């Protein structure tokens, strides 16, 4: 569900440092904060619809990759808790790399 919601978020939004009003015709321009909020909400709607005991929420963190520390600072991603486990998904980066 989280991966599908990340893909759907990428279909609804286009990455930009400048935001446009959400869902007022066409694809909305958004940054990582909005990507994380929209994706988490989509996840929670699906979890509730299917009776899945999981919860998604936006969180702020840092990315380290390829020896660059931090690559992204104060970057919003989605934390999903399910069955005593926690995973993180990044809908904005998924969209940029897609």
PDB file of N, CA and C in Angstrom:
ATOM      1  N   UNK A   1       0.833  -1.192   0.000  1.00  0.00           N
ATOM      2  CA  UNK A   1       0.000   0.000   0.000  1.00  0.00           C
ATOM      3  C   UNK A   1       0.874   1.249   0.000  1.00  0.00           C
ATOM      4  N   UNK A   2       1.917   1.261   0.809  1.00  0.00           N
ATOM      5  CA  UNK A   2       2.768   2.450   0.896  1.00  0.00           C
ATOM      6  C   UNK A   2       3.416   2.761  -0.454  1.00  0.00           C
ATOM      7  N   UNK A   3       3.896   1.728  -1.148  1.00  0.00           N
ATOM      8  CA  UNK A   3       4.509   1.942  -2.459  1.00  0.00           C
ATOM      9  C   UNK A   3       3.489   2.459  -3.463  1.00  0.00           C
ATOM     10  N   UNK A   4       2.288   1.914  -3.444  1.00  0.00           N
ATOM     11  CA  UNK A   4       1.235   2.374  -4.352  1.00  0.00           C
ATOM     12  C   UNK A   4       0.847   3.817  -4.052  1.00  0.00           C
ATOM     13  N   UNK A   5       0.774   4.161  -2.780  1.00  0.00           N
ATOM     14  CA  UNK A   5       0.443   5.535  -2.402  1.00  0.00           C
ATOM     15  C   UNK A   5       1.555   6.502  -2.791  1.00  0.00           C
ATOM     16  N   UNK A   6       2.799   6.053  -2.717  1.00  0.00           N
ATOM     17  CA  UNK A   6       3.925   6.885  -3.149  1.00  0.00           C
ATOM     18  C   UNK A   6       3.829   7.154  -4.652  1.00  0.00           C
ATOM     19  N   UNK A   7       3.496   6.113  -5.431  1.00  0.00           N
ATOM     20  CA  UNK A   7       3.329   6.283  -6.874  1.00  0.00           C
ATOM     21  C   UNK A   7       2.169   7.220  -7.191  1.00  0.00           C
ATOM     22  N   UNK A   8       1.044   7.046  -6.493  1.00  0.00           N
ATOM     23  CA  UNK A   8      -0.114   7.913  -6.704  1.00  0.00           C
ATOM     24  C   UNK A   8       0.229   9.359  -6.364  1.00  0.00           C
ATOM     25  N   UNK A   9       0.968   9.558  -5.290  1.00  0.00           N
ATOM     26  CA  UNK A   9       1.396  10.915  -4.918  1.00  0.00           C
ATOM     27  C   UNK A   9       2.212  11.533  -6.044  1.00  0.00           C
ATOM     28  N   UNK A  10       3.100  10.748  -6.640  1.00  0.00           N
ATOM     29  CA  UNK A  10       3.891  11.228  -7.765  1.00  0.00           C
ATOM     30  C   UNK A  10       3.051  11.571  -8.977  1.00  0.00           C
ATOM     31  N   UNK A  11       1.919  10.888  -9.153  1.00  0.00           N
ATOM     32  CA  UNK A  11       1.006  11.209 -10.250  1.00  0.00           C
ATOM     33  C   UNK A  11       0.251  12.509  -9.988  1.00  0.00           C
ATOM     34  N   UNK A  12       0.011  12.805  -8.710  1.00  0.00           N
ATOM     35  CA  UNK A  12      -0.759  13.996  -8.343  1.00  0.00           C
ATOM     36  C   UNK A  12       0.100  15.259  -8.237  1.00  0.00           C
ATOM     37  N   UNK A  13       1.396  15.071  -7.954  1.00  0.00           N
ATOM     38  CA  UNK A  13       2.280  16.203  -7.695  1.00  0.00           C
ATOM     39  C   UNK A  13       3.485  16.191  -8.627  1.00  0.00           C
ATOM     40  N   UNK A  14       4.066  17.361  -8.812  1.00  0.00           N
ATOM     41  CA  UNK A  14       5.322  17.499  -9.542  1.00  0.00           C
ATOM     42  C   UNK A  14       6.272  18.272  -8.644  1.00  0.00           C
ATOM     43  N   UNK A  15       7.511  17.754  -8.485  1.00  0.00           N
ATOM     44  CA  UNK A  15       8.430  18.378  -7.536  1.00  0.00           C
ATOM     45  C   UNK A  15       8.819  19.773  -7.977  1.00  0.00           C
ATOM     46  N   UNK A  16       8.779  20.691  -7.025  1.00  0.00           N
ATOM     47  CA  UNK A  16       9.189  22.078  -7.235  1.00  0.00           C
ATOM     48  C   UNK A  16       9.460  22.685  -5.868  1.00  0.00           C
ATOM     49  N   UNK A  17      10.397  23.622  -5.821  1.00  0.00           N
ATOM     50  CA  UNK A  17      10.630  24.330  -4.557  1.00  0.00           C
ATOM     51  C   UNK A  17       9.557  25.388  -4.323  1.00  0.00           C
ATOM     52  N   UNK A  18       8.829  25.739  -5.368  1.00  0.00           N
ATOM     53  CA  UNK A  18       7.696  26.666  -5.258  1.00  0.00           C
ATOM     54  C   UNK A  18       6.411  25.864  -5.343  1.00  0.00           C
ATOM     55  N   UNK A  19       5.489  26.124  -4.439  1.00  0.00           N
ATOM     56  CA  UNK A  19       4.239  25.377  -4.399  1.00  0.00           C
ATOM     57  C   UNK A  19       3.141  26.115  -5.144  1.00  0.00           C
ATOM     58  N   UNK A  20       2.209  25.355  -5.717  1.00  0.00           N
ATOM     59  CA  UNK A  20       0.980  25.909  -6.259  1.00  0.00           C
ATOM     60  C   UNK A  20      -0.162  25.352  -5.418  1.00  0.00           C
ATOM     61  N   UNK A  21      -1.340  25.962  -5.485  1.00  0.00           N
ATOM     62  CA  UNK A  21      -2.473  25.412  -4.732  1.00  0.00           C
ATOM     63  C   UNK A  21      -2.720  23.954  -5.129  1.00  0.00           C
ATOM     64  N   UNK A  22      -3.006  23.149  -4.142  1.00  0.00           N
ATOM     65  CA  UNK A  22      -3.194  21.716  -4.381  1.00  0.00           C
ATOM     66  C   UNK A  22      -4.512  21.418  -5.072  1.00  0.00           C
ATOM     67  N   UNK A  23      -4.437  20.542  -6.061  1.00  0.00           N
ATOM     68  CA  UNK A  23      -5.587  19.917  -6.699  1.00  0.00           C
ATOM     69  C   UNK A  23      -6.598  20.913  -7.259  1.00  0.00           C
ATOM     70  N   UNK A  24      -6.086  21.993  -7.831  1.00  0.00           N
ATOM     71  CA  UNK A  24      -6.971  22.973  -8.469  1.00  0.00           C
ATOM     72  C   UNK A  24      -6.771  22.929  -9.980  1.00  0.00           C
ATOM     73  N   UNK A  25      -6.827  21.744 -10.532  1.00  0.00           N
ATOM     74  CA  UNK A  25      -6.685  21.558 -11.971  1.00  0.00           C
ATOM     75  C   UNK A  25      -5.284  21.114 -12.336  1.00  0.00           C
ATOM     76  N   UNK A  26      -5.176  19.937 -12.876  1.00  0.00           N
ATOM     77  CA  UNK A  26      -3.881  19.434 -13.301  1.00  0.00           C
ATOM     78  C   UNK A  26      -3.010  19.001 -12.139  1.00  0.00           C
ATOM     79  N   UNK A  27      -1.746  18.832 -12.445  1.00  0.00           N
ATOM     80  CA  UNK A  27      -0.764  18.394 -11.459  1.00  0.00           C
ATOM     81  C   UNK A  27      -0.305  19.597 -10.644  1.00  0.00           C
ATOM     82  N   UNK A  28      -0.245  19.453  -9.328  1.00  0.00           N
ATOM     83  CA  UNK A  28       0.183  20.531  -8.441  1.00  0.00           C
ATOM     84  C   UNK A  28       1.691  20.513  -8.252  1.00  0.00           C
ATOM     85  N   UNK A  29       2.289  21.686  -8.164  1.00  0.00           N
ATOM     86  CA  UNK A  29       3.708  21.829  -7.855  1.00  0.00           C
ATOM     87  C   UNK A  29       3.856  21.734  -6.336  1.00  0.00           C
ATOM     88  N   UNK A  30       4.827  20.943  -5.870  1.00  0.00           N
ATOM     89  CA  UNK A  30       4.967  20.759  -4.428  1.00  0.00           C
ATOM     90  C   UNK A  30       6.396  20.390  -4.064  1.00  0.00           C
ATOM     91  N   UNK A  31       6.741  20.611  -2.796  1.00  0.00           N
ATOM     92  CA  UNK A  31       8.048  20.211  -2.289  1.00  0.00           C
ATOM     93  C   UNK A  31       7.871  19.003  -1.371  1.00  0.00           C
ATOM     94  N   UNK A  32       8.961  18.553  -0.774  1.00  0.00           N
ATOM     95  CA  UNK A  32       8.946  17.291  -0.027  1.00  0.00           C
ATOM     96  C   UNK A  32       7.956  17.282   1.137  1.00  0.00           C
ATOM     97  N   UNK A  33       7.706  18.443   1.740  1.00  0.00           N
ATOM     98  CA  UNK A  33       6.769  18.492   2.870  1.00  0.00           C
ATOM     99  C   UNK A  33       5.377  18.077   2.413  1.00  0.00           C
ATOM    100  N   UNK A  34       4.937  18.643   1.314  1.00  0.00           N
ATOM    101  CA  UNK A  34       3.608  18.325   0.793  1.00  0.00           C
ATOM    102  C   UNK A  34       3.544  16.900   0.276  1.00  0.00           C
ATOM    103  N   UNK A  35       4.599  16.442  -0.399  1.00  0.00           N
ATOM    104  CA  UNK A  35       4.647  15.044  -0.847  1.00  0.00           C
ATOM    105  C   UNK A  35       4.436  14.110   0.340  1.00  0.00           C
ATOM    106  N   UNK A  36       5.142  14.348   1.430  1.00  0.00           N
ATOM    107  CA  UNK A  36       5.040  13.469   2.602  1.00  0.00           C
ATOM    108  C   UNK A  36       3.647  13.531   3.224  1.00  0.00           C
ATOM    109  N   UNK A  37       3.070  14.721   3.304  1.00  0.00           N
ATOM    110  CA  UNK A  37       1.735  14.855   3.890  1.00  0.00           C
ATOM    111  C   UNK A  37       0.676  14.143   3.049  1.00  0.00           C
ATOM    112  N   UNK A  38       0.723  14.358   1.732  1.00  0.00           N
ATOM    113  CA  UNK A  38      -0.263  13.736   0.847  1.00  0.00           C
ATOM    114  C   UNK A  38      -0.114  12.218   0.869  1.00  0.00           C
ATOM    115  N   UNK A  39       1.103  11.732   0.760  1.00  0.00           N
ATOM    116  CA  UNK A  39       1.338  10.291   0.745  1.00  0.00           C
ATOM    117  C   UNK A  39       0.897   9.632   2.054  1.00  0.00           C
ATOM    118  N   UNK A  40       1.235  10.231   3.176  1.00  0.00           N
ATOM    119  CA  UNK A  40       0.841   9.670   4.473  1.00  0.00           C
ATOM    120  C   UNK A  40      -0.675   9.610   4.597  1.00  0.00           C
ATOM    121  N   UNK A  41      -1.349  10.645   4.150  1.00  0.00           N
ATOM    122  CA  UNK A  41      -2.812  10.663   4.238  1.00  0.00           C
ATOM    123  C   UNK A  41      -3.422   9.592   3.333  1.00  0.00           C
ATOM    124  N   UNK A  42      -2.887   9.442   2.113  1.00  0.00           N
ATOM    125  CA  UNK A  42      -3.370   8.386   1.224  1.00  0.00           C
ATOM    126  C   UNK A  42      -3.173   7.002   1.854  1.00  0.00           C
ATOM    127  N   UNK A  43      -2.014   6.791   2.454  1.00  0.00           N
ATOM    128  CA  UNK A  43      -1.746   5.517   3.136  1.00  0.00           C
ATOM    129  C   UNK A  43      -2.770   5.262   4.233  1.00  0.00           C
ATOM    130  N   UNK A  44      -2.997   6.259   5.075  1.00  0.00           N
ATOM    131  CA  UNK A  44      -3.910   6.087   6.207  1.00  0.00           C
ATOM    132  C   UNK A  44      -5.342   5.840   5.747  1.00  0.00           C
ATOM    133  N   UNK A  45      -5.755   6.466   4.652  1.00  0.00           N
ATOM    134  CA  UNK A  45      -7.087   6.209   4.099  1.00  0.00           C
ATOM    135  C   UNK A  45      -7.187   4.743   3.661  1.00  0.00           C
ATOM    136  N   UNK A  46      -6.164   4.263   2.962  1.00  0.00           N
ATOM    137  CA  UNK A  46      -6.167   2.869   2.497  1.00  0.00           C
ATOM    138  C   UNK A  46      -6.113   1.886   3.669  1.00  0.00           C
ATOM    139  N   UNK A  47      -5.286   2.173   4.666  1.00  0.00           N
ATOM    140  CA  UNK A  47      -5.208   1.278   5.832  1.00  0.00           C
ATOM    141  C   UNK A  47      -6.554   1.173   6.519  1.00  0.00           C
ATOM    142  N   UNK A  48      -7.221   2.309   6.676  1.00  0.00           N
ATOM    143  CA  UNK A  48      -8.533   2.309   7.325  1.00  0.00           C
ATOM    144  C   UNK A  48      -9.549   1.557   6.471  1.00  0.00           C
ATOM    145  N   UNK A  49      -9.552   1.812   5.172  1.00  0.00           N
ATOM    146  CA  UNK A  49     -10.495   1.166   4.250  1.00  0.00           C
ATOM    147  C   UNK A  49     -10.382  -0.356   4.296  1.00  0.00           C
ATOM    148  N   UNK A  50      -9.160  -0.851   4.384  1.00  0.00           N
ATOM    149  CA  UNK A  50      -8.930  -2.298   4.365  1.00  0.00           C
ATOM    150  C   UNK A  50      -8.752  -2.907   5.756  1.00  0.00           C
ATOM    151  N   UNK A  51      -8.967  -2.114   6.805  1.00  0.00           N
ATOM    152  CA  UNK A  51      -8.886  -2.642   8.165  1.00  0.00           C
ATOM    153  C   UNK A  51      -7.485  -3.067   8.565  1.00  0.00           C
ATOM    154  N   UNK A  52      -6.484  -2.418   8.027  1.00  0.00           N
ATOM    155  CA  UNK A  52      -5.085  -2.750   8.324  1.00  0.00           C
ATOM    156  C   UNK A  52      -4.614  -1.903   9.497  1.00  0.00           C
ATOM    157  N   UNK A  53      -4.047  -2.551  10.493  1.00  0.00           N
ATOM    158  CA  UNK A  53      -3.549  -1.861  11.674  1.00  0.00           C
ATOM    159  C   UNK A  53      -2.155  -1.297  11.386  1.00  0.00           C
ATOM    160  N   UNK A  54      -2.118  -0.214  10.643  1.00  0.00           N
ATOM    161  CA  UNK A  54      -0.867   0.466  10.299  1.00  0.00           C
ATOM    162  C   UNK A  54      -1.126   1.962  10.379  1.00  0.00           C
ATOM    163  N   UNK A  55      -0.050   2.711  10.490  1.00  0.00           N
ATOM    164  CA  UNK A  55      -0.176   4.167  10.544  1.00  0.00           C
ATOM    165  C   UNK A  55       1.010   4.795   9.812  1.00  0.00           C
ATOM    166  N   UNK A  56       0.704   5.795   8.995  1.00  0.00           N
ATOM    167  CA  UNK A  56       1.736   6.544   8.278  1.00  0.00           C
ATOM    168  C   UNK A  56       1.719   7.984   8.758  1.00  0.00           C
ATOM    169  N   UNK A  57       2.917   8.578   8.823  1.00  0.00           N
ATOM    170  CA  UNK A  57       2.995   9.987   9.216  1.00  0.00           C
ATOM    171  C   UNK A  57       4.236  10.613   8.590  1.00  0.00           C
ATOM    172  N   UNK A  58       4.145  11.909   8.279  1.00  0.00           N
ATOM    173  CA  UNK A  58       5.324  12.597   7.766  1.00  0.00           C
ATOM    174  C   UNK A  58       6.337  12.803   8.888  1.00  0.00           C
ATOM    175  N   UNK A  59       7.604  12.630   8.577  1.00  0.00           N
ATOM    176  CA  UNK A  59       8.685  12.896   9.533  1.00  0.00           C
ATOM    177  C   UNK A  59       9.809  13.623   8.803  1.00  0.00           C
ATOM    178  N   UNK A  60      10.608  14.342   9.564  1.00  0.00           N
ATOM    179  CA  UNK A  60      11.723  15.095   9.004  1.00  0.00           C
ATOM    180  C   UNK A  60      13.023  14.382   9.363  1.00  0.00           C
ATOM    181  N   UNK A  61      13.912  14.277   8.387  1.00  0.00           N
ATOM    182  CA  UNK A  61      15.174  13.617   8.646  1.00  0.00           C
ATOM    183  C   UNK A  61      16.266  14.111   7.723  1.00  0.00           C
ATOM    184  N   UNK A  62      17.362  13.369   7.724  1.00  0.00           N
ATOM    185  CA  UNK A  62      18.503  13.659   6.868  1.00  0.00           C
ATOM    186  C   UNK A  62      18.823  12.433   6.042  1.00  0.00           C
ATOM    187  N   UNK A  63      19.259  12.653   4.830  1.00  0.00           N
ATOM    188  CA  UNK A  63      19.705  11.577   3.941  1.00  0.00           C
ATOM    189  C   UNK A  63      21.211  11.592   3.867  1.00  0.00           C
ATOM    190  N   UNK A  64      21.815  10.449   3.985  1.00  0.00           N
ATOM    191  CA  UNK A  64      23.242  10.277   3.721  1.00  0.00           C
ATOM    192  C   UNK A  64      23.364   9.224   2.632  1.00  0.00           C
ATOM    193  N   UNK A  65      24.171   9.534   1.608  1.00  0.00           N
ATOM    194  CA  UNK A  65      24.309   8.595   0.507  1.00  0.00           C
ATOM    195  C   UNK A  65      25.617   8.863  -0.221  1.00  0.00           C
ATOM    196  N   UNK A  66      26.255   7.816  -0.662  1.00  0.00           N
ATOM    197  CA  UNK A  66      27.488   7.917  -1.445  1.00  0.00           C
ATOM    198  C   UNK A  66      28.557   8.752  -0.746  1.00  0.00           C
ATOM    199  N   UNK A  67      28.613   8.642   0.564  1.00  0.00           N
ATOM    200  CA  UNK A  67      29.620   9.365   1.327  1.00  0.00           C
ATOM    201  C   UNK A  67      29.315  10.833   1.544  1.00  0.00           C
ATOM    202  N   UNK A  68      28.173  11.295   1.067  1.00  0.00           N
ATOM    203  CA  UNK A  68      27.774  12.694   1.282  1.00  0.00           C
ATOM    204  C   UNK A  68      26.883  12.712   2.513  1.00  0.00           C
ATOM    205  N   UNK A  69      27.312  13.436   3.530  1.00  0.00           N
ATOM    206  CA  UNK A  69      26.609  13.412   4.809  1.00  0.00           C
ATOM    207  C   UNK A  69      26.374  14.827   5.304  1.00  0.00           C
ATOM    208  N   UNK A  70      25.184  15.363   5.364  1.00  0.00           N
ATOM    209  CA  UNK A  70      23.966  14.806   4.781  1.00  0.00           C
ATOM    210  C   UNK A  70      23.799  15.262   3.326  1.00  0.00           C
ATOM    211  N   UNK A  71      23.218  14.402   2.525  1.00  0.00           N
ATOM    212  CA  UNK A  71      22.894  14.747   1.146  1.00  0.00           C
ATOM    213  C   UNK A  71      21.688  15.682   1.132  1.00  0.00           C
ATOM    214  N   UNK A  72      20.664  15.336   1.907  1.00  0.00           N
ATOM    215  CA  UNK A  72      19.503  16.202   2.106  1.00  0.00           C
ATOM    216  C   UNK A  72      19.367  16.448   3.592  1.00  0.00           C
ATOM    217  N   UNK A  73      19.179  17.683   3.988  1.00  0.00           N
ATOM    218  CA  UNK A  73      18.989  18.026   5.392  1.00  0.00           C
ATOM    219  C   UNK A  73      17.570  18.562   5.558  1.00  0.00           C
ATOM    220  N   UNK A  74      16.926  18.216   6.649  1.00  0.00           N
ATOM    221  CA  UNK A  74      15.543  18.624   6.902  1.00  0.00           C
ATOM    222  C   UNK A  74      14.633  18.218   5.749  1.00  0.00           C
ATOM    223  N   UNK A  75      14.714  16.952   5.368  1.00  0.00           N
ATOM    224  CA  UNK A  75      13.944  16.416   4.252  1.00  0.00           C
ATOM    225  C   UNK A  75      12.785  15.600   4.805  1.00  0.00           C
ATOM    226  N   UNK A  76      11.574  15.841   4.304  1.00  0.00           N
ATOM    227  CA  UNK A  76      10.390  15.147   4.787  1.00  0.00           C
ATOM    228  C   UNK A  76      10.166  13.844   4.019  1.00  0.00           C
ATOM    229  N   UNK A  77       9.930  12.785   4.766  1.00  0.00           N
ATOM    230  CA  UNK A  77       9.618  11.464   4.228  1.00  0.00           C
ATOM    231  C   UNK A  77       8.415  10.925   4.994  1.00  0.00           C
ATOM    232  N   UNK A  78       8.001   9.713   4.671  1.00  0.00           N
ATOM    233  CA  UNK A  78       6.856   9.094   5.344  1.00  0.00           C
ATOM    234  C   UNK A  78       7.340   7.905   6.168  1.00  0.00           C
ATOM    235  N   UNK A  79       6.958   7.895   7.429  1.00  0.00           N
ATOM    236  CA  UNK A  79       7.238   6.779   8.328  1.00  0.00           C
ATOM    237  C   UNK A  79       5.974   5.938   8.423  1.00  0.00           C
ATOM    238  N   UNK A  80       6.117   4.632   8.158  1.00  0.00           N
ATOM    239  CA  UNK A  80       4.986   3.712   8.242  1.00  0.00           C
ATOM    240  C   UNK A  80       5.278   2.697   9.341  1.00  0.00           C
ATOM    241  N   UNK A  81       4.356   2.587  10.298  1.00  0.00           N
ATOM    242  CA  UNK A  81       4.481   1.606  11.371  1.00  0.00           C
ATOM    243  C   UNK A  81       3.411   0.544  11.173  1.00  0.00           C
ATOM    244  N   UNK A  82       3.882  -0.718  11.163  1.00  0.00           N
ATOM    245  CA  UNK A  82       2.985  -1.843  10.922  1.00  0.00           C
ATOM    246  C   UNK A  82       3.580  -3.090  11.552  1.00  0.00           C
ATOM    247  N   UNK A  83       2.799  -3.757  12.372  1.00  0.00           N
ATOM    248  CA  UNK A  83       3.236  -5.023  12.956  1.00  0.00           C
ATOM    249  C   UNK A  83       4.527  -4.928  13.749  1.00  0.00           C
ATOM    250  N   UNK A  84       4.724  -3.832  14.468  1.00  0.00           N
ATOM    251  CA  UNK A  84       5.929  -3.669  15.273  1.00  0.00           C
ATOM    252  C   UNK A  84       7.158  -3.268  14.478  1.00  0.00           C
ATOM    253  N   UNK A  85       7.007  -3.032  13.191  1.00  0.00           N
ATOM    254  CA  UNK A  85       8.123  -2.613  12.348  1.00  0.00           C
ATOM    255  C   UNK A  85       7.887  -1.197  11.836  1.00  0.00           C
ATOM    256  N   UNK A  86       8.972  -0.549  11.479  1.00  0.00           N
ATOM    257  CA  UNK A  86       8.900   0.793  10.917  1.00  0.00           C
ATOM    258  C   UNK A  86       9.686   0.819   9.614  1.00  0.00           C
ATOM    259  N   UNK A  87       9.051   1.363   8.570  1.00  0.00           N
ATOM    260  CA  UNK A  87       9.741   1.578   7.303  1.00  0.00           C
ATOM    261  C   UNK A  87       9.606   3.057   6.932  1.00  0.00           C
ATOM    262  N   UNK A  88      10.464   3.495   6.052  1.00  0.00           N
ATOM    263  CA  UNK A  88      10.419   4.871   5.573  1.00  0.00           C
ATOM    264  C   UNK A  88      10.326   4.862   4.059  1.00  0.00           C
ATOM    265  N   UNK A  89       9.457   5.696   3.525  1.00  0.00           N
ATOM    266  CA  UNK A  89       9.358   5.864   2.079  1.00  0.00           C
ATOM    267  C   UNK A  89       9.511   7.343   1.757  1.00  0.00           C
ATOM    268  N   UNK A  90      10.007   7.616   0.569  1.00  0.00           N
ATOM    269  CA  UNK A  90      10.273   8.991   0.152  1.00  0.00           C
ATOM    270  C   UNK A  90       9.560   9.261  -1.168  1.00  0.00           C
ATOM    271  N   UNK A  91       8.306   9.723  -1.106  1.00  0.00           N
ATOM    272  CA  UNK A  91       7.550   9.917  -2.340  1.00  0.00           C
ATOM    273  C   UNK A  91       8.129  10.996  -3.254  1.00  0.00           C
ATOM    274  N   UNK A  92       8.740  12.034  -2.698  1.00  0.00           N
ATOM    275  CA  UNK A  92       9.294  13.080  -3.571  1.00  0.00           C
ATOM    276  C   UNK A  92      10.515  12.572  -4.322  1.00  0.00           C
ATOM    277  N   UNK A  93      11.412  11.866  -3.650  1.00  0.00           N
ATOM    278  CA  UNK A  93      12.585  11.320  -4.312  1.00  0.00           C
ATOM    279  C   UNK A  93      12.189  10.224  -5.302  1.00  0.00           C
ATOM    280  N   UNK A  94      11.193   9.397  -4.923  1.00  0.00           N
ATOM    281  CA  UNK A  94      10.692   8.382  -5.851  1.00  0.00           C
ATOM    282  C   UNK A  94      10.198   9.030  -7.143  1.00  0.00           C
ATOM    283  N   UNK A  95       9.496  10.153  -7.013  1.00  0.00           N
ATOM    284  CA  UNK A  95       8.950  10.840  -8.165  1.00  0.00           C
ATOM    285  C   UNK A  95      10.067  11.465  -9.019  1.00  0.00           C
ATOM    286  N   UNK A  96      11.040  12.065  -8.369  1.00  0.00           N
ATOM    287  CA  UNK A  96      12.150  12.692  -9.088  1.00  0.00           C
ATOM    288  C   UNK A  96      12.954  11.648  -9.860  1.00  0.00           C
ATOM    289  N   UNK A  97      13.160  10.475  -9.253  1.00  0.00           N
ATOM    290  CA  UNK A  97      13.965   9.435  -9.878  1.00  0.00           C
ATOM    291  C   UNK A  97      13.191   8.591 -10.894  1.00  0.00           C
ATOM    292  N   UNK A  98      11.875   8.752 -10.914  1.00  0.00           N
ATOM    293  CA  UNK A  98      11.035   7.948 -11.809  1.00  0.00           C
ATOM    294  C   UNK A  98      11.071   8.456 -13.230  1.00  0.00           C
TER     295      UNK A  98
END
